[in-house]
Tab-separated table of C-alpha atoms in Angstrom:
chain	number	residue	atom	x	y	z
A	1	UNK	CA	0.000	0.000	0.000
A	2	UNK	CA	1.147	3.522	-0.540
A	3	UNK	CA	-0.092	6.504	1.265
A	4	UNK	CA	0.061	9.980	-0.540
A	5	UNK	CA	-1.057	13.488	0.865
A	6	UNK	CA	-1.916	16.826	-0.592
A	7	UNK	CA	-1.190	20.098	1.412
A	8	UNK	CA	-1.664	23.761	0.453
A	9	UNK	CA	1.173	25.264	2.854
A	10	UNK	CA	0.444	28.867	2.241
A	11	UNK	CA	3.968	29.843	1.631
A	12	UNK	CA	4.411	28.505	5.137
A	13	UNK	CA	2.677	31.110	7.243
A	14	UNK	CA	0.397	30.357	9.765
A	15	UNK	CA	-2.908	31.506	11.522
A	16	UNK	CA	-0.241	33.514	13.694
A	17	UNK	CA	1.120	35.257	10.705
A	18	UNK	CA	4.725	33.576	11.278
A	19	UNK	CA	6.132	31.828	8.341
A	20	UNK	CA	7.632	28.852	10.287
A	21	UNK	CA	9.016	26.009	7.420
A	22	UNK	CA	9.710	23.651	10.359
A	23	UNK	CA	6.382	23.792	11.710
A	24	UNK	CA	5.001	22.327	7.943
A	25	UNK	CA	7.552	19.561	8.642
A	26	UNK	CA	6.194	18.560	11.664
A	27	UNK	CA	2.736	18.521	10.107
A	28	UNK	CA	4.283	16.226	7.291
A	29	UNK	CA	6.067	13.959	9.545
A	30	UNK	CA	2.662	13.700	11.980
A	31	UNK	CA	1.544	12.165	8.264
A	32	UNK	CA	4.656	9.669	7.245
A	33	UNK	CA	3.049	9.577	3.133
A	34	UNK	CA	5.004	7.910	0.991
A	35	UNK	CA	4.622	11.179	-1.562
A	36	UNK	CA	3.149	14.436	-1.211
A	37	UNK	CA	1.451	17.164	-3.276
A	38	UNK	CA	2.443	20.570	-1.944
A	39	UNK	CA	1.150	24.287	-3.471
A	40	UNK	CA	1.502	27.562	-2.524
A	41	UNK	CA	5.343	26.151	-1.717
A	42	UNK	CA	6.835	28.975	-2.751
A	43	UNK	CA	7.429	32.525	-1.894
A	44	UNK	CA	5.232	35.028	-3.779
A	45	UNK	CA	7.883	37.859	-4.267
A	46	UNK	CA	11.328	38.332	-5.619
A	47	UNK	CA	13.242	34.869	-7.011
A	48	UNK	CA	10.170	32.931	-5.457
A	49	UNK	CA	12.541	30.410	-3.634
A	50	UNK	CA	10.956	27.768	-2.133
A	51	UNK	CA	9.565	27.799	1.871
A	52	UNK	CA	11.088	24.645	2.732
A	53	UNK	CA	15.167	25.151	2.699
A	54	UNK	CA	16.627	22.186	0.891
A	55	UNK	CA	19.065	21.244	3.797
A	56	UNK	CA	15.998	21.334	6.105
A	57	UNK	CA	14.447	18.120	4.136
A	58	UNK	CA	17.631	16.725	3.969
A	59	UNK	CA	18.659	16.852	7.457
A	60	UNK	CA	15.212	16.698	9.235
A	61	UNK	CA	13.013	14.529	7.066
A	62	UNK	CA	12.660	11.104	5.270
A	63	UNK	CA	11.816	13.245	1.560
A	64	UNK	CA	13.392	14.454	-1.107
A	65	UNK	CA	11.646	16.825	-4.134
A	66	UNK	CA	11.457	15.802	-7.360
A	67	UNK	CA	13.484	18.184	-9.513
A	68	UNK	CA	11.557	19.996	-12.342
A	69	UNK	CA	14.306	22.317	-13.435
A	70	UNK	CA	12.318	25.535	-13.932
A	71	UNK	CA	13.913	28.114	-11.343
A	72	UNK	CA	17.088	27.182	-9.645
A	73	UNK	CA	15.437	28.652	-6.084
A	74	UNK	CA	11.958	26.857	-6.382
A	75	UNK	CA	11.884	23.197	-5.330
A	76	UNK	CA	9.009	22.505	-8.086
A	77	UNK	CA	6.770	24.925	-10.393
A	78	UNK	CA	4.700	27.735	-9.721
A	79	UNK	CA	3.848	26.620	-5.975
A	80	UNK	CA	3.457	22.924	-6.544
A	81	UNK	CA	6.243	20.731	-5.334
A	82	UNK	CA	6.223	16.721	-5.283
A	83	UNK	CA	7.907	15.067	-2.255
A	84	UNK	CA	8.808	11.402	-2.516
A	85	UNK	CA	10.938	8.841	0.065
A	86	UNK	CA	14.443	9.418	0.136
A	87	UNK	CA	14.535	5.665	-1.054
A	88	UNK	CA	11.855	6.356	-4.130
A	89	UNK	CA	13.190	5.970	-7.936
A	90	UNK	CA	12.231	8.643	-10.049
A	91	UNK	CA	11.416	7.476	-13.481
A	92	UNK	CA	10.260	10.856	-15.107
A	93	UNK	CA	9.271	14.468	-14.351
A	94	UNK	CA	7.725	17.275	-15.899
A	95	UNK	CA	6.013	20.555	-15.071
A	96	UNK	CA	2.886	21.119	-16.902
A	97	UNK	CA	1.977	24.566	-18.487
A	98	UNK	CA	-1.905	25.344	-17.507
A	99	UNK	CA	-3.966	28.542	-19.543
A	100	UNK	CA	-4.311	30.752	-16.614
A	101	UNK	CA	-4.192	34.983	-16.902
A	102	UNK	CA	-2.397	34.146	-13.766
A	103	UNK	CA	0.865	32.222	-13.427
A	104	UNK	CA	-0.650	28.674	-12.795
A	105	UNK	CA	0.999	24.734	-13.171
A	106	UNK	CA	0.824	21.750	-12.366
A	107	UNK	CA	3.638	19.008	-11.868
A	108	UNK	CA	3.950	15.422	-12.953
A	109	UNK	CA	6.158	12.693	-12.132
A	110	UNK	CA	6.703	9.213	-12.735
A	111	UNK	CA	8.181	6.906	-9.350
A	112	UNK	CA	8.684	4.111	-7.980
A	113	UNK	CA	7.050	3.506	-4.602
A	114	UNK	CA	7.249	0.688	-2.268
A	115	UNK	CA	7.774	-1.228	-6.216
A	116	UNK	CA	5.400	-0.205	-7.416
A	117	UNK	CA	5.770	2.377	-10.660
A	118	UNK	CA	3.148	5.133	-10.197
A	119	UNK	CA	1.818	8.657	-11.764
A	120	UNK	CA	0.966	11.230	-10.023
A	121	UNK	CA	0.405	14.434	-10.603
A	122	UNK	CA	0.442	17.678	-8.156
A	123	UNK	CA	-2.103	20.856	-9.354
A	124	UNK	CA	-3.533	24.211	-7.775
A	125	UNK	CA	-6.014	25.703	-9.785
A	126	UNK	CA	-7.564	28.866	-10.554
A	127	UNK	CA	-10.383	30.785	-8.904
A	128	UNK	CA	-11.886	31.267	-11.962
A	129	UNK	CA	-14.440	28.285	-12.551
A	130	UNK	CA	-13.990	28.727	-16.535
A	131	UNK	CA	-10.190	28.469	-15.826
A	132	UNK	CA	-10.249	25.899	-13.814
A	133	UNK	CA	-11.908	23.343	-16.084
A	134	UNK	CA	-9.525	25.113	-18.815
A	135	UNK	CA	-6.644	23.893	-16.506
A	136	UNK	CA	-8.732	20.518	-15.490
A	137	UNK	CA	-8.639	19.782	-19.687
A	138	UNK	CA	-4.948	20.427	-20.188
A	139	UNK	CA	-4.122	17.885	-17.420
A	140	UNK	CA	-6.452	15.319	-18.103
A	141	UNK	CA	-5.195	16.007	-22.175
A	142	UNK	CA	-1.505	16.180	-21.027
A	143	UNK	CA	-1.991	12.852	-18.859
A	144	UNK	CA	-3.716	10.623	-21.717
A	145	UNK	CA	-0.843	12.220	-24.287
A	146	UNK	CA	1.470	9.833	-21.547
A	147	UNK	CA	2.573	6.480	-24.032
A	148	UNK	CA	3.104	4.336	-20.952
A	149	UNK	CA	0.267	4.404	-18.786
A	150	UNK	CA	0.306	3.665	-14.893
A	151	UNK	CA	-1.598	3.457	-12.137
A	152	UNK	CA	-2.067	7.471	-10.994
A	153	UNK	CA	-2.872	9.359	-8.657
A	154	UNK	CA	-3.832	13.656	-8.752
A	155	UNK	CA	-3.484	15.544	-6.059
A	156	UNK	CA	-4.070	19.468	-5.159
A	157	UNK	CA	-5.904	22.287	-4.270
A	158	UNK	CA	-8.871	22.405	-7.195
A	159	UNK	CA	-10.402	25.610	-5.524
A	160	UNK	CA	-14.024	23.955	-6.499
A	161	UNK	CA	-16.525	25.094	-4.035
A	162	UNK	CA	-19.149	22.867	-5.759
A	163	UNK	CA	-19.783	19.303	-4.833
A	164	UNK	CA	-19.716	17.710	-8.032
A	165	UNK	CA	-19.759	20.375	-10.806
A	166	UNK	CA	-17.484	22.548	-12.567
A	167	UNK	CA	-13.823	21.027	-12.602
A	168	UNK	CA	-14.763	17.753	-10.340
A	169	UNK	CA	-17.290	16.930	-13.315
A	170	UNK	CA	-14.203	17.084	-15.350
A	171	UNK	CA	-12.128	14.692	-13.382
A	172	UNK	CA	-14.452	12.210	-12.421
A	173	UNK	CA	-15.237	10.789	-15.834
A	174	UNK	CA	-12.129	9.025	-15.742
A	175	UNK	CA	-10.866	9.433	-11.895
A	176	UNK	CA	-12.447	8.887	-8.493
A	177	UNK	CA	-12.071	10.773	-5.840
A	178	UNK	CA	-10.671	10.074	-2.454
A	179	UNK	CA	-13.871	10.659	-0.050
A	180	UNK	CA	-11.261	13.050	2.234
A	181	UNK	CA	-13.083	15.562	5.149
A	182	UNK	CA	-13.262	19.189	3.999
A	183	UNK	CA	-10.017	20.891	4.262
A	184	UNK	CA	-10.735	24.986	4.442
A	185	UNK	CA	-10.809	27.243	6.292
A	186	UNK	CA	-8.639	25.301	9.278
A	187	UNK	CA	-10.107	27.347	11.500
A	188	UNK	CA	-13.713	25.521	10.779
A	189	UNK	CA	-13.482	23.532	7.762
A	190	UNK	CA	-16.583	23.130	5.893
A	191	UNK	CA	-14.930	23.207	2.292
A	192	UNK	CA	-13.130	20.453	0.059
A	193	UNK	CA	-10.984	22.789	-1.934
A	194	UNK	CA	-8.244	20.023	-1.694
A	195	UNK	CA	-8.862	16.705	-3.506
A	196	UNK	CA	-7.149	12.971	-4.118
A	197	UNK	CA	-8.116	11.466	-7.317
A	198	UNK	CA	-6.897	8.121	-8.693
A	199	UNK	CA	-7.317	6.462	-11.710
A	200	UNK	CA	-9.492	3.027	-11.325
A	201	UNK	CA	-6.128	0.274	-10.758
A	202	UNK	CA	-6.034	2.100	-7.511
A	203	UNK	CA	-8.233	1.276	-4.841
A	204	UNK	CA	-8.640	3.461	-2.032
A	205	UNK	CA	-8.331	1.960	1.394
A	206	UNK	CA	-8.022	4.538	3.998
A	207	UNK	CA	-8.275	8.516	3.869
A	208	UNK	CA	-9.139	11.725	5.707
A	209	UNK	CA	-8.013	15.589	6.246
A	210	UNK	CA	-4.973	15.454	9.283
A	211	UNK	CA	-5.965	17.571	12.365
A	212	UNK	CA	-3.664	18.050	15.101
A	213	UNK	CA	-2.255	20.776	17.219
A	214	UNK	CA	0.627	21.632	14.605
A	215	UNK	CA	-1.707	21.377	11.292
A	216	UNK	CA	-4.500	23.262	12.941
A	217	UNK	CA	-1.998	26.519	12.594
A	218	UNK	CA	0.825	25.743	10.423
A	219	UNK	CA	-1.557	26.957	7.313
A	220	UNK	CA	-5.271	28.021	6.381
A	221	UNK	CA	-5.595	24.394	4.990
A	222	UNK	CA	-5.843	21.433	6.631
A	223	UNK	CA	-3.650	18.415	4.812
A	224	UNK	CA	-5.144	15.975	3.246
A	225	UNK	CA	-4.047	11.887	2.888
A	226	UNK	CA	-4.973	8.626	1.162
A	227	UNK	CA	-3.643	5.084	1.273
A	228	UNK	CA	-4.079	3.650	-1.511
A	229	UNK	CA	-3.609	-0.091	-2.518
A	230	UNK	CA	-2.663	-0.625	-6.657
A	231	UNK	CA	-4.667	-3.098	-8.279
């Protein structure tokens, strides 16, 4: 089984307006996935390095990011970074370019997990709701382009207020979705902005939103998490 999670960091601030990098690694560690989807990873201003310092993950963590080699200071692309076990193989990566009037992206890598080869695929999305099934398109377009196919997994914030309309419409003709708790606002979460899709060789045995005492003010998201068993 392999257990992935999805967390919109918020550039690492938290309800008490600190940006604290180490308190998002506790929250991560509290989870132990196997990979994770992060957005909003980056600063917003200037070279837009990433939250997390490298020697931070190194030193104080079992992950390592995947490497998308778009901006030497950024650990992934436009916000979204892909964590995997220091012990994962990565097969492939690439970022993916979304239509946004805002810069938007999404990231996709191939690995190998627990041995098993995998997909899976890290988005945030726009506000806009003609945008974001725009953005939902490319992916889904950009994923079936893929010659070898494997079992895969999507992860991210979709910023889709709706239950089952707009973008989620979009993805679920081909994808189920993880039945997680809502995720936003932390404070009282009564929204599912954050989402874990898989295609239909996964089967998905456990999942939820994390709450604890770090996670409830590392960010204005709650994390998300599903274990998931390959078929």
């Amino acid at each position: 089984m392999i257990k992935v999670a999805s967390y919109n960091i918020h550039k690492g601030i938290g309800l008490d307006r600190r940006r604290d990098p180490a308190r998002i690694l506790e929250v991560l560690r509290e989870i132990d996935a196997d990979v994770v989807a992060l957005q909003e990873a980056d600063r917003r201003f200037g070279a837009k390095a990433g939250v997390i310092p490298l020697h931070a993950l190194e030193e104080h963590s079992p992950w390592k990011p995947i490497s998308f080699g778009m901006r030497a200071s950024s650990m992934g692309w436009h916000g979204n970074v892909l964590l995997v076990r220091k012990d994962a193989v990565v097969l492939d990566s690439e970022a993916i370019h979304l239509p946004a009037l805002e810069p938007r992206g999404a990231v996709m890598a191939d690995v190998r997990v627990r041995g098993t080869a995998i997909r899976v695929v890290g988005m945030h999305l726009d506000l806009s709701g003609l945008s974001r099934r725009r953005q939902a398109h490319a992916i889904l377009t950009h994923v079936e382009a893929c010659v070898e196919r494997r079992p895969t997994v999507m992860m991210g914030d979709l910023n889709e207020w709706s239950a089952a309309g707009g973008c989620l419409r979009d993805f679920g003709k081909d994808y189920a979705f993880a039945p997680t708790d809502p995720s936003f606002h932390v404070r009282r979460p009564i929204a599912r902005l954050d989402r874990i899709m898989v295609s239909r060789d996964f089967t998905v045995m456990e999942c939820g939103a994390h709450h604890s005492a770090a996670s409830r003010k590392a960010s204005d998201h709650l994390p998300i998490w599903a274990v998931l068993e390959p078929a």
